[in-house]
Amino acid sequence: MQQTSVISASDENYKEAVSAATELLRAGEVVALPTETVYGLAGNVFDPNAVAKIFAAKERPSFDPLIVHVSSRTELERVAVIPDEIQATVEKLLNAFWPGPLTLILPKHPDVPDLVTSGLNTVAVRQSASKIFRAIGKELGQPLAAPSANRFGRISPTSATAVHKELDGRIPLIIDGGACAEGLESTIIHIAVGEKRPTITILRPGPVTKEMLQNFGKIERPKRPRDGSDVTQPAVAPGMLPSHYAPRTPLILLENAADFRPDRSKKYGLLSYTGEPGKGYTQLYPWAVVEALSPGNGKLPEAALRLFHLLRKLDDAGLDFIVAEPVSEVGLGVAVMDRLRRAASPA
Ligand code: TXA
Ligand code: MG
């Protein structure tokens, strides 16, 4: 066990937060940092010992590769090699979405340690839009490997408090930058040359939606089944391992109200979309607790932002089951439903 400090990145404390984090990273340590999506557990990508510490703190299996965060185009070229045939598409995507929640799978630069990519010849790269994350990356002058700052298989943290619950005693420092602006992990894409237009495969749906990517190529979903049954294979499509984003309390994603057969001796809580009486499932059952993703108005960005926070809250509410209401699968709703499906216990 080690002492885990928390330093606020508020305006008056900003410089101190940047230098404390950078100093530890320079010494080969790992630090939890806020990004605009979820909190990440960062380490210098070129320091294999730091990368090993990330895997150890998260208890992450070594076959699940990490996302690399760069703070400039120059840094991108230190970790990835962009093939000529997709250069123009990559350029357009970066201009449109970086810095921001879009991760590209690209051929890996030989300098990136194999541990980072789990031996794959590709690397996942993004540039975070978080001001404090970028300031720390710049000050360090190295790209940062940073997966979500949760223990393996658990819900991604969207606040410093959530990181603390996951990794207290396992890491030296958490930078508290408040609640994350997006609340869901970045969209992960792979780009290939298509017949007429490039093909963009969405490996993990996220804040950059299919609708937003449509102008840049033909959009595809991964061909592999999404049941994550073969965990021995390196993730072709990411986050496809079973029990990802899972609360400890069993979660039922109730796509159809008629399928609900409650056991009256058990305690059920509802994760509702709007929480409004008479809407969705609020009156389907005398729920022990009701939490609303988007109180009142049913807006998807708000639902995305609150999803992981509310899953954690319901997980701590002493329930036997969490019942989740589906949201419509358009725009950000695709990513919200993706995370709910993975949080759901096998039927
Ligand atoms: O928003 C985010 O992406 C957050 C923040 C911290 O940046 N990071 C994040 O990292 O969600 P992580 O490690 O929790 O999820 C990364 C996913 C994993 O499911 C991994 O399998 C996949 O990316 N991945 C990494 N490298 C890959 C590669 N070369 N090919 C395919 N999938 C890859
Ligand atoms: Mg993760």
Short mmCIF file of C-alpha atoms and ligand atoms in Angstrom, two decimals:
data_model
loop_
_atom_site.label_atom_id
_atom_site.label_comp_id
_atom_site.label_asym_id
_atom_site.label_seq_id
_atom_site.Cartn_x
_atom_site.Cartn_y
_atom_site.Cartn_z
CA MET A 1 0.00 0.00 0.00
CA GLN A 2 1.16 3.50 -0.70
CA GLN A 3 -0.20 6.89 0.27
CA THR A 4 -2.48 8.31 -2.44
CA SER A 5 -2.58 12.13 -2.46
CA VAL A 6 -5.25 14.19 -4.17
CA ILE A 7 -4.31 17.61 -5.55
CA SER A 8 -6.94 20.00 -6.84
CA ALA A 9 -6.38 21.57 -10.25
CA SER A 10 -8.43 24.67 -9.37
CA ASP A 11 -7.16 27.99 -10.74
CA GLU A 12 -5.14 28.96 -7.66
CA ASN A 13 -3.63 25.47 -7.45
CA TYR A 14 -3.12 24.86 -11.15
CA LYS A 15 0.65 25.34 -11.36
CA GLU A 16 1.26 23.20 -8.31
CA ALA A 17 -0.91 20.42 -9.77
CA VAL A 18 0.98 20.50 -13.09
CA SER A 19 4.39 20.39 -11.45
CA ALA A 20 3.52 17.68 -8.89
CA ALA A 21 2.12 15.42 -11.62
CA THR A 22 4.98 16.08 -14.02
CA GLU A 23 7.61 15.43 -11.37
CA LEU A 24 6.13 12.00 -10.57
CA LEU A 25 5.73 11.11 -14.25
CA ARG A 26 9.33 12.09 -14.89
CA ALA A 27 10.38 9.75 -12.07
CA GLY A 28 8.59 6.86 -13.79
CA GLU A 29 5.47 6.98 -11.65
CA VAL A 30 1.81 6.80 -12.66
CA VAL A 31 -0.71 9.59 -11.94
CA ALA A 32 -4.50 9.71 -12.34
CA LEU A 33 -5.47 12.69 -14.49
CA PRO A 34 -8.79 14.14 -15.62
CA THR A 35 -9.65 14.07 -19.33
CA GLU A 36 -12.82 15.37 -20.96
CA THR A 37 -14.16 11.77 -21.23
CA VAL A 38 -13.22 9.89 -18.06
CA TYR A 39 -10.24 9.98 -15.67
CA GLY A 40 -7.13 8.25 -17.01
CA LEU A 41 -4.22 6.55 -15.26
CA ALA A 42 -1.22 8.08 -17.00
CA GLY A 43 2.41 7.07 -17.41
CA ASN A 44 5.23 7.95 -19.82
CA VAL A 45 4.61 5.78 -22.87
CA PHE A 46 8.32 5.30 -23.53
CA ASP A 47 9.05 4.08 -19.99
CA PRO A 48 8.22 0.34 -19.83
CA ASN A 49 8.40 0.37 -16.02
CA ALA A 50 5.78 3.11 -15.81
CA VAL A 51 3.59 1.23 -18.29
CA ALA A 52 3.93 -1.94 -16.21
CA LYS A 53 2.79 0.04 -13.15
CA ILE A 54 -0.39 1.05 -15.01
CA PHE A 55 -1.25 -2.59 -15.70
CA ALA A 56 -0.44 -3.56 -12.11
CA ALA A 57 -2.47 -0.80 -10.43
CA LYS A 58 -5.51 -1.60 -12.60
CA GLU A 59 -5.01 -5.39 -12.41
CA ARG A 60 -5.39 -5.19 -16.15
CA PRO A 61 -4.46 -8.28 -18.17
CA SER A 62 -1.46 -7.66 -20.40
CA PHE A 63 -3.43 -8.58 -23.54
CA ASP A 64 -5.61 -5.46 -23.28
CA PRO A 65 -3.71 -2.56 -24.97
CA LEU A 66 -3.63 1.05 -23.72
CA ILE A 67 -4.60 4.35 -25.38
CA VAL A 68 -1.72 6.78 -25.99
CA HIS A 69 -2.38 10.49 -25.51
CA VAL A 70 -0.35 12.98 -27.52
CA SER A 71 -0.17 16.72 -27.07
CA SER A 72 0.78 17.63 -30.66
CA ARG A 73 1.05 16.34 -34.22
CA THR A 74 4.81 15.96 -33.72
CA GLU A 75 4.11 13.65 -30.80
CA LEU A 76 1.65 11.70 -32.95
CA GLU A 77 4.49 10.94 -35.32
CA ARG A 78 6.61 9.64 -32.45
CA VAL A 79 4.06 6.92 -31.66
CA ALA A 80 2.34 6.13 -34.97
CA VAL A 81 3.16 5.81 -38.63
CA ILE A 82 0.34 7.13 -40.82
CA PRO A 83 0.07 5.18 -44.10
CA ASP A 84 0.01 7.40 -47.22
CA GLU A 85 -3.31 5.99 -48.43
CA ILE A 86 -5.23 7.18 -45.36
CA GLN A 87 -3.18 10.33 -44.72
CA ALA A 88 -5.81 12.71 -46.15
CA THR A 89 -8.64 11.13 -44.15
CA VAL A 90 -6.61 11.17 -40.95
CA GLU A 91 -5.78 14.82 -41.55
CA LYS A 92 -9.46 15.73 -41.97
CA LEU A 93 -10.51 13.78 -38.89
CA LEU A 94 -7.82 15.36 -36.73
CA ASN A 95 -8.77 18.83 -37.93
CA ALA A 96 -12.40 18.15 -37.12
CA PHE A 97 -12.13 16.31 -33.79
CA TRP A 98 -8.75 16.88 -32.10
CA PRO A 99 -8.24 17.72 -29.39
CA GLY A 100 -11.23 15.65 -28.35
CA PRO A 101 -12.85 12.28 -27.74
CA LEU A 102 -11.77 10.48 -30.92
CA THR A 103 -9.19 7.67 -30.76
CA LEU A 104 -7.55 6.40 -33.96
CA ILE A 105 -6.07 2.95 -34.40
CA LEU A 106 -2.91 3.43 -36.49
CA PRO A 107 0.19 1.40 -37.33
CA LYS A 108 2.53 1.62 -34.37
CA HIS A 109 5.90 3.35 -34.36
CA PRO A 110 8.69 0.87 -33.49
CA ASP A 111 9.70 3.01 -30.48
CA VAL A 112 6.43 2.29 -28.65
CA PRO A 113 7.02 -0.55 -26.17
CA ASP A 114 5.12 -3.75 -27.01
CA LEU A 115 3.61 -3.75 -23.54
CA VAL A 116 1.62 -0.63 -24.45
CA THR A 117 0.00 -2.26 -27.48
CA SER A 118 -0.10 -5.81 -26.08
CA GLY A 119 2.11 -6.90 -28.92
CA LEU A 120 -0.23 -5.58 -31.63
CA ASN A 121 1.33 -3.77 -34.58
CA THR A 122 -1.21 -0.95 -34.15
CA VAL A 123 -1.50 1.75 -31.51
CA ALA A 124 -4.58 3.61 -30.23
CA VAL A 125 -3.95 7.39 -30.16
CA ARG A 126 -5.89 10.47 -29.17
CA GLN A 127 -5.34 14.05 -28.06
CA SER A 128 -7.32 14.97 -24.96
CA ALA A 129 -9.18 18.28 -24.85
CA SER A 130 -8.67 18.59 -21.08
CA LYS A 131 -6.63 21.70 -20.30
CA ILE A 132 -4.86 20.21 -17.30
CA PHE A 133 -4.12 16.91 -19.05
CA ARG A 134 -2.60 18.72 -21.99
CA ALA A 135 -0.58 21.04 -19.77
CA ILE A 136 0.95 18.05 -17.96
CA GLY A 137 1.69 16.20 -21.22
CA LYS A 138 3.36 19.30 -22.63
CA GLU A 139 5.41 19.94 -19.52
CA LEU A 140 6.61 16.32 -19.52
CA GLY A 141 7.33 16.45 -23.24
CA GLN A 142 6.34 12.79 -23.72
CA PRO A 143 3.16 11.07 -24.90
CA LEU A 144 1.14 9.51 -22.07
CA ALA A 145 -0.29 6.01 -22.03
CA ALA A 146 -3.55 6.32 -20.13
CA PRO A 147 -6.36 3.83 -19.83
CA SER A 148 -9.40 4.67 -17.74
CA ALA A 149 -8.43 4.95 -14.05
CA ASN A 150 -10.53 2.06 -12.77
CA ARG A 151 -9.69 -1.46 -11.78
CA PHE A 152 -10.09 -3.85 -14.67
CA GLY A 153 -13.67 -4.60 -15.68
CA ARG A 154 -15.14 -1.87 -13.46
CA ILE A 155 -17.00 1.34 -14.28
CA SER A 156 -14.80 4.14 -15.64
CA PRO A 157 -14.37 7.00 -13.14
CA THR A 158 -15.80 10.41 -14.00
CA SER A 159 -14.67 12.18 -10.82
CA ALA A 160 -11.60 12.22 -8.57
CA THR A 161 -13.71 10.63 -5.81
CA ALA A 162 -14.51 7.71 -8.09
CA VAL A 163 -10.80 7.28 -8.95
CA HIS A 164 -9.99 7.32 -5.24
CA LYS A 165 -12.49 4.51 -4.61
CA GLU A 166 -10.91 2.45 -7.39
CA LEU A 167 -7.20 3.03 -6.84
CA ASP A 168 -6.59 4.32 -3.31
CA GLY A 169 -3.32 2.88 -1.98
CA ARG A 170 -2.22 1.75 -5.45
CA ILE A 171 -1.03 5.02 -6.99
CA PRO A 172 0.80 8.07 -5.58
CA LEU A 173 -1.36 10.91 -6.93
CA ILE A 174 -4.77 11.89 -8.28
CA ILE A 175 -5.23 15.29 -9.92
CA ASP A 176 -8.76 16.49 -9.19
CA GLY A 177 -10.07 18.43 -12.17
CA GLY A 178 -13.75 18.11 -11.20
CA ALA A 179 -16.37 16.12 -13.10
CA CYS A 180 -15.54 15.06 -16.67
CA ALA A 181 -17.35 16.99 -19.39
CA GLU A 182 -18.35 14.02 -21.58
CA GLY A 183 -18.66 11.20 -19.05
CA LEU A 184 -18.16 8.37 -21.58
CA GLU A 185 -14.93 7.02 -23.04
CA SER A 186 -13.72 8.24 -26.44
CA THR A 187 -14.99 6.84 -29.73
CA ILE A 188 -12.41 4.40 -31.16
CA ILE A 189 -12.12 4.06 -34.92
CA HIS A 190 -10.09 2.20 -37.50
CA ILE A 191 -9.65 3.67 -40.99
CA ALA A 192 -9.15 1.58 -44.13
CA VAL A 193 -9.05 2.30 -47.81
CA GLY A 194 -12.48 1.58 -49.30
CA GLU A 195 -13.67 1.10 -52.87
CA LYS A 196 -14.84 4.66 -53.40
CA ARG A 197 -14.52 6.21 -49.97
CA PRO A 198 -12.46 5.29 -46.93
CA THR A 199 -14.09 2.81 -44.55
CA ILE A 200 -14.33 3.89 -40.94
CA THR A 201 -15.00 1.08 -38.48
CA ILE A 202 -16.35 2.20 -35.12
CA LEU A 203 -14.70 -0.17 -32.67
CA ARG A 204 -16.14 1.54 -29.60
CA PRO A 205 -19.04 4.02 -29.91
CA GLY A 206 -18.53 7.23 -27.92
CA PRO A 207 -19.02 11.00 -27.87
CA VAL A 208 -18.00 11.37 -31.55
CA THR A 209 -21.06 9.72 -33.07
CA LYS A 210 -21.64 7.81 -36.28
CA GLU A 211 -23.62 10.80 -37.55
CA MET A 212 -20.59 13.05 -36.94
CA LEU A 213 -18.24 10.66 -38.77
CA GLN A 214 -20.45 10.01 -41.79
CA ASN A 215 -18.94 12.79 -43.92
CA PHE A 216 -15.46 11.29 -43.60
CA GLY A 217 -16.11 7.80 -44.96
CA LYS A 218 -18.36 4.80 -45.09
CA ILE A 219 -19.19 3.77 -41.52
CA GLU A 220 -19.01 0.16 -40.39
CA ARG A 221 -19.51 -1.65 -37.11
CA PRO A 222 -17.01 -4.37 -36.20
CA LYS A 223 -17.73 -7.74 -37.77
CA ARG A 224 -16.73 -9.77 -34.77
CA PRO A 225 -19.52 -10.87 -32.43
CA ARG A 226 -19.88 -8.56 -29.46
CA ASP A 227 -20.15 -11.24 -26.79
CA GLY A 228 -16.47 -11.02 -25.85
CA SER A 229 -16.38 -14.79 -25.52
CA ASP A 230 -12.81 -15.18 -26.70
CA VAL A 231 -10.80 -13.30 -24.12
CA THR A 232 -7.53 -14.99 -25.03
CA GLN A 233 -7.32 -13.06 -28.29
CA PRO A 234 -5.94 -9.53 -28.29
CA ALA A 235 -8.87 -7.14 -28.60
CA VAL A 236 -9.44 -6.61 -32.32
CA ALA A 237 -12.32 -4.47 -31.30
CA PRO A 238 -11.67 -2.84 -27.97
CA GLY A 239 -13.49 -3.15 -24.69
CA MET A 240 -15.06 -6.36 -25.89
CA LEU A 241 -14.15 -8.33 -22.85
CA PRO A 242 -16.97 -9.66 -20.69
CA SER A 243 -18.18 -7.75 -17.64
CA HIS A 244 -16.81 -4.45 -18.85
CA TYR A 245 -18.08 -1.31 -17.11
CA ALA A 246 -19.89 -3.56 -14.66
CA PRO A 247 -21.31 -2.58 -11.29
CA ARG A 248 -21.08 -5.24 -8.58
CA THR A 249 -24.88 -5.26 -8.27
CA PRO A 250 -26.43 -7.30 -11.11
CA LEU A 251 -27.88 -5.00 -13.76
CA ILE A 252 -30.90 -5.86 -15.90
CA LEU A 253 -31.21 -3.87 -19.11
CA LEU A 254 -34.98 -4.08 -19.53
CA GLU A 255 -35.57 -3.50 -23.22
CA ASN A 256 -39.19 -4.63 -22.84
CA ALA A 257 -41.33 -3.77 -19.77
CA ALA A 258 -43.37 -6.96 -20.28
CA ASP A 259 -40.27 -9.05 -19.60
CA PHE A 260 -39.94 -7.80 -16.02
CA ARG A 261 -40.65 -10.60 -13.53
CA PRO A 262 -39.57 -9.23 -10.15
CA ASP A 263 -38.94 -11.40 -7.13
CA ARG A 264 -40.89 -9.47 -4.46
CA SER A 265 -38.41 -10.43 -1.74
CA LYS A 266 -35.62 -8.53 -3.54
CA LYS A 267 -34.74 -4.83 -3.68
CA TYR A 268 -34.80 -3.25 -7.13
CA GLY A 269 -33.59 0.23 -8.10
CA LEU A 270 -34.36 1.94 -11.40
CA LEU A 271 -31.98 3.81 -13.68
CA SER A 272 -34.57 5.86 -15.52
CA TYR A 273 -34.04 8.09 -18.54
CA THR A 274 -36.04 11.16 -17.47
CA GLY A 275 -37.25 10.05 -14.02
CA GLU A 276 -40.61 11.72 -14.67
CA PRO A 277 -43.68 10.08 -13.16
CA GLY A 278 -45.73 8.43 -15.89
CA LYS A 279 -42.76 8.24 -18.27
CA GLY A 280 -40.69 5.14 -19.00
CA TYR A 281 -40.65 2.60 -16.18
CA THR A 282 -41.03 4.91 -13.18
CA GLN A 283 -44.44 3.47 -12.34
CA LEU A 284 -43.76 -0.10 -13.44
CA TYR A 285 -42.80 -1.20 -9.92
CA PRO A 286 -42.42 0.23 -6.39
CA TRP A 287 -38.68 0.81 -6.89
CA ALA A 288 -36.50 1.15 -3.78
CA VAL A 289 -34.62 3.98 -5.53
CA VAL A 290 -35.04 5.86 -8.81
CA GLU A 291 -32.13 7.72 -10.42
CA ALA A 292 -32.65 9.75 -13.60
CA LEU A 293 -30.05 9.98 -16.36
CA SER A 294 -31.45 13.22 -17.67
CA PRO A 295 -33.89 14.58 -15.09
CA GLY A 296 -36.96 16.01 -16.71
CA ASN A 297 -36.00 16.64 -20.27
CA GLY A 298 -34.42 13.42 -21.56
CA LYS A 299 -31.34 14.82 -23.27
CA LEU A 300 -28.71 12.34 -24.42
CA PRO A 301 -25.59 14.44 -23.65
CA GLU A 302 -26.78 14.80 -20.07
CA ALA A 303 -27.53 11.06 -19.90
CA ALA A 304 -24.04 10.23 -21.18
CA LEU A 305 -22.47 12.61 -18.68
CA ARG A 306 -24.32 11.10 -15.71
CA LEU A 307 -24.34 7.41 -16.67
CA PHE A 308 -21.22 6.14 -14.89
CA HIS A 309 -21.77 8.39 -11.88
CA LEU A 310 -25.30 7.01 -11.42
CA LEU A 311 -24.22 3.41 -11.97
CA ARG A 312 -21.74 3.87 -9.13
CA LYS A 313 -24.40 5.52 -6.95
CA LEU A 314 -26.89 2.70 -7.54
CA ASP A 315 -24.14 0.15 -6.97
CA ASP A 316 -23.61 1.66 -3.49
CA ALA A 317 -27.35 1.75 -2.65
CA GLY A 318 -27.58 -1.76 -1.18
CA LEU A 319 -29.85 -3.09 -3.93
CA ASP A 320 -30.24 -6.67 -5.15
CA PHE A 321 -30.77 -5.55 -8.74
CA ILE A 322 -30.39 -2.43 -10.86
CA VAL A 323 -32.97 -2.18 -13.65
CA ALA A 324 -31.97 0.12 -16.54
CA GLU A 325 -34.40 1.70 -18.97
CA PRO A 326 -33.24 1.68 -22.60
CA VAL A 327 -32.60 4.99 -24.42
CA SER A 328 -33.11 5.51 -28.15
CA GLU A 329 -30.11 4.39 -30.20
CA VAL A 330 -29.44 7.54 -32.16
CA GLY A 331 -26.47 9.87 -31.79
CA LEU A 332 -24.97 9.55 -28.32
CA GLY A 333 -27.67 7.01 -27.45
CA VAL A 334 -25.63 4.36 -29.29
CA ALA A 335 -22.73 4.81 -26.86
CA VAL A 336 -25.05 4.92 -23.82
CA MET A 337 -26.75 1.66 -24.86
CA ASP A 338 -23.37 0.07 -25.64
CA ARG A 339 -22.19 0.77 -22.07
CA LEU A 340 -25.52 -0.40 -20.57
CA ARG A 341 -25.34 -3.68 -22.52
CA ARG A 342 -21.84 -4.32 -21.25
CA ALA A 343 -22.82 -3.38 -17.69
CA ALA A 344 -25.73 -5.83 -17.83
CA SER A 345 -25.30 -9.22 -16.26
CA PRO A 346 -25.54 -12.17 -18.61
CA ALA A 347 -29.19 -13.24 -18.86
O1 TXA B 1 -11.73 8.27 -23.33
C1 TXA B 1 -10.90 7.39 -23.31
O2 TXA B 1 -10.59 6.76 -24.32
C2 TXA B 1 -10.24 7.06 -21.96
C3 TXA B 1 -9.44 8.30 -21.53
C4 TXA B 1 -8.65 8.08 -20.27
O3 TXA B 1 -8.63 8.73 -22.58
N1 TXA B 1 -9.39 5.93 -22.06
C5 TXA B 1 -9.88 4.67 -22.16
O4 TXA B 1 -8.89 3.70 -22.16
O5 TXA B 1 -11.06 4.40 -22.23
P1 TXA B 1 -9.16 2.17 -21.88
O6 TXA B 1 -7.84 1.55 -21.76
O7 TXA B 1 -10.04 2.02 -20.71
O8 TXA B 1 -9.83 1.67 -23.17
C6 TXA B 1 -9.07 1.57 -24.33
C7 TXA B 1 -9.59 0.56 -25.24
C8 TXA B 1 -9.42 -0.85 -24.70
O9 TXA B 1 -10.67 -1.52 -24.78
C9 TXA B 1 -8.40 -1.48 -25.64
O10 TXA B 1 -8.70 -2.82 -25.89
C10 TXA B 1 -8.53 -0.63 -26.89
O11 TXA B 1 -8.83 0.64 -26.45
N2 TXA B 1 -7.28 -0.57 -27.68
C11 TXA B 1 -6.11 -0.03 -27.34
N3 TXA B 1 -5.19 -0.20 -28.31
C12 TXA B 1 -5.80 -0.87 -29.30
C13 TXA B 1 -5.38 -1.35 -30.58
N4 TXA B 1 -4.16 -1.17 -31.03
N5 TXA B 1 -6.30 -2.00 -31.34
C14 TXA B 1 -7.55 -2.19 -30.89
N6 TXA B 1 -8.01 -1.75 -29.69
C15 TXA B 1 -7.14 -1.11 -28.90
MG MG B 2 -11.41 1.23 -19.54
#
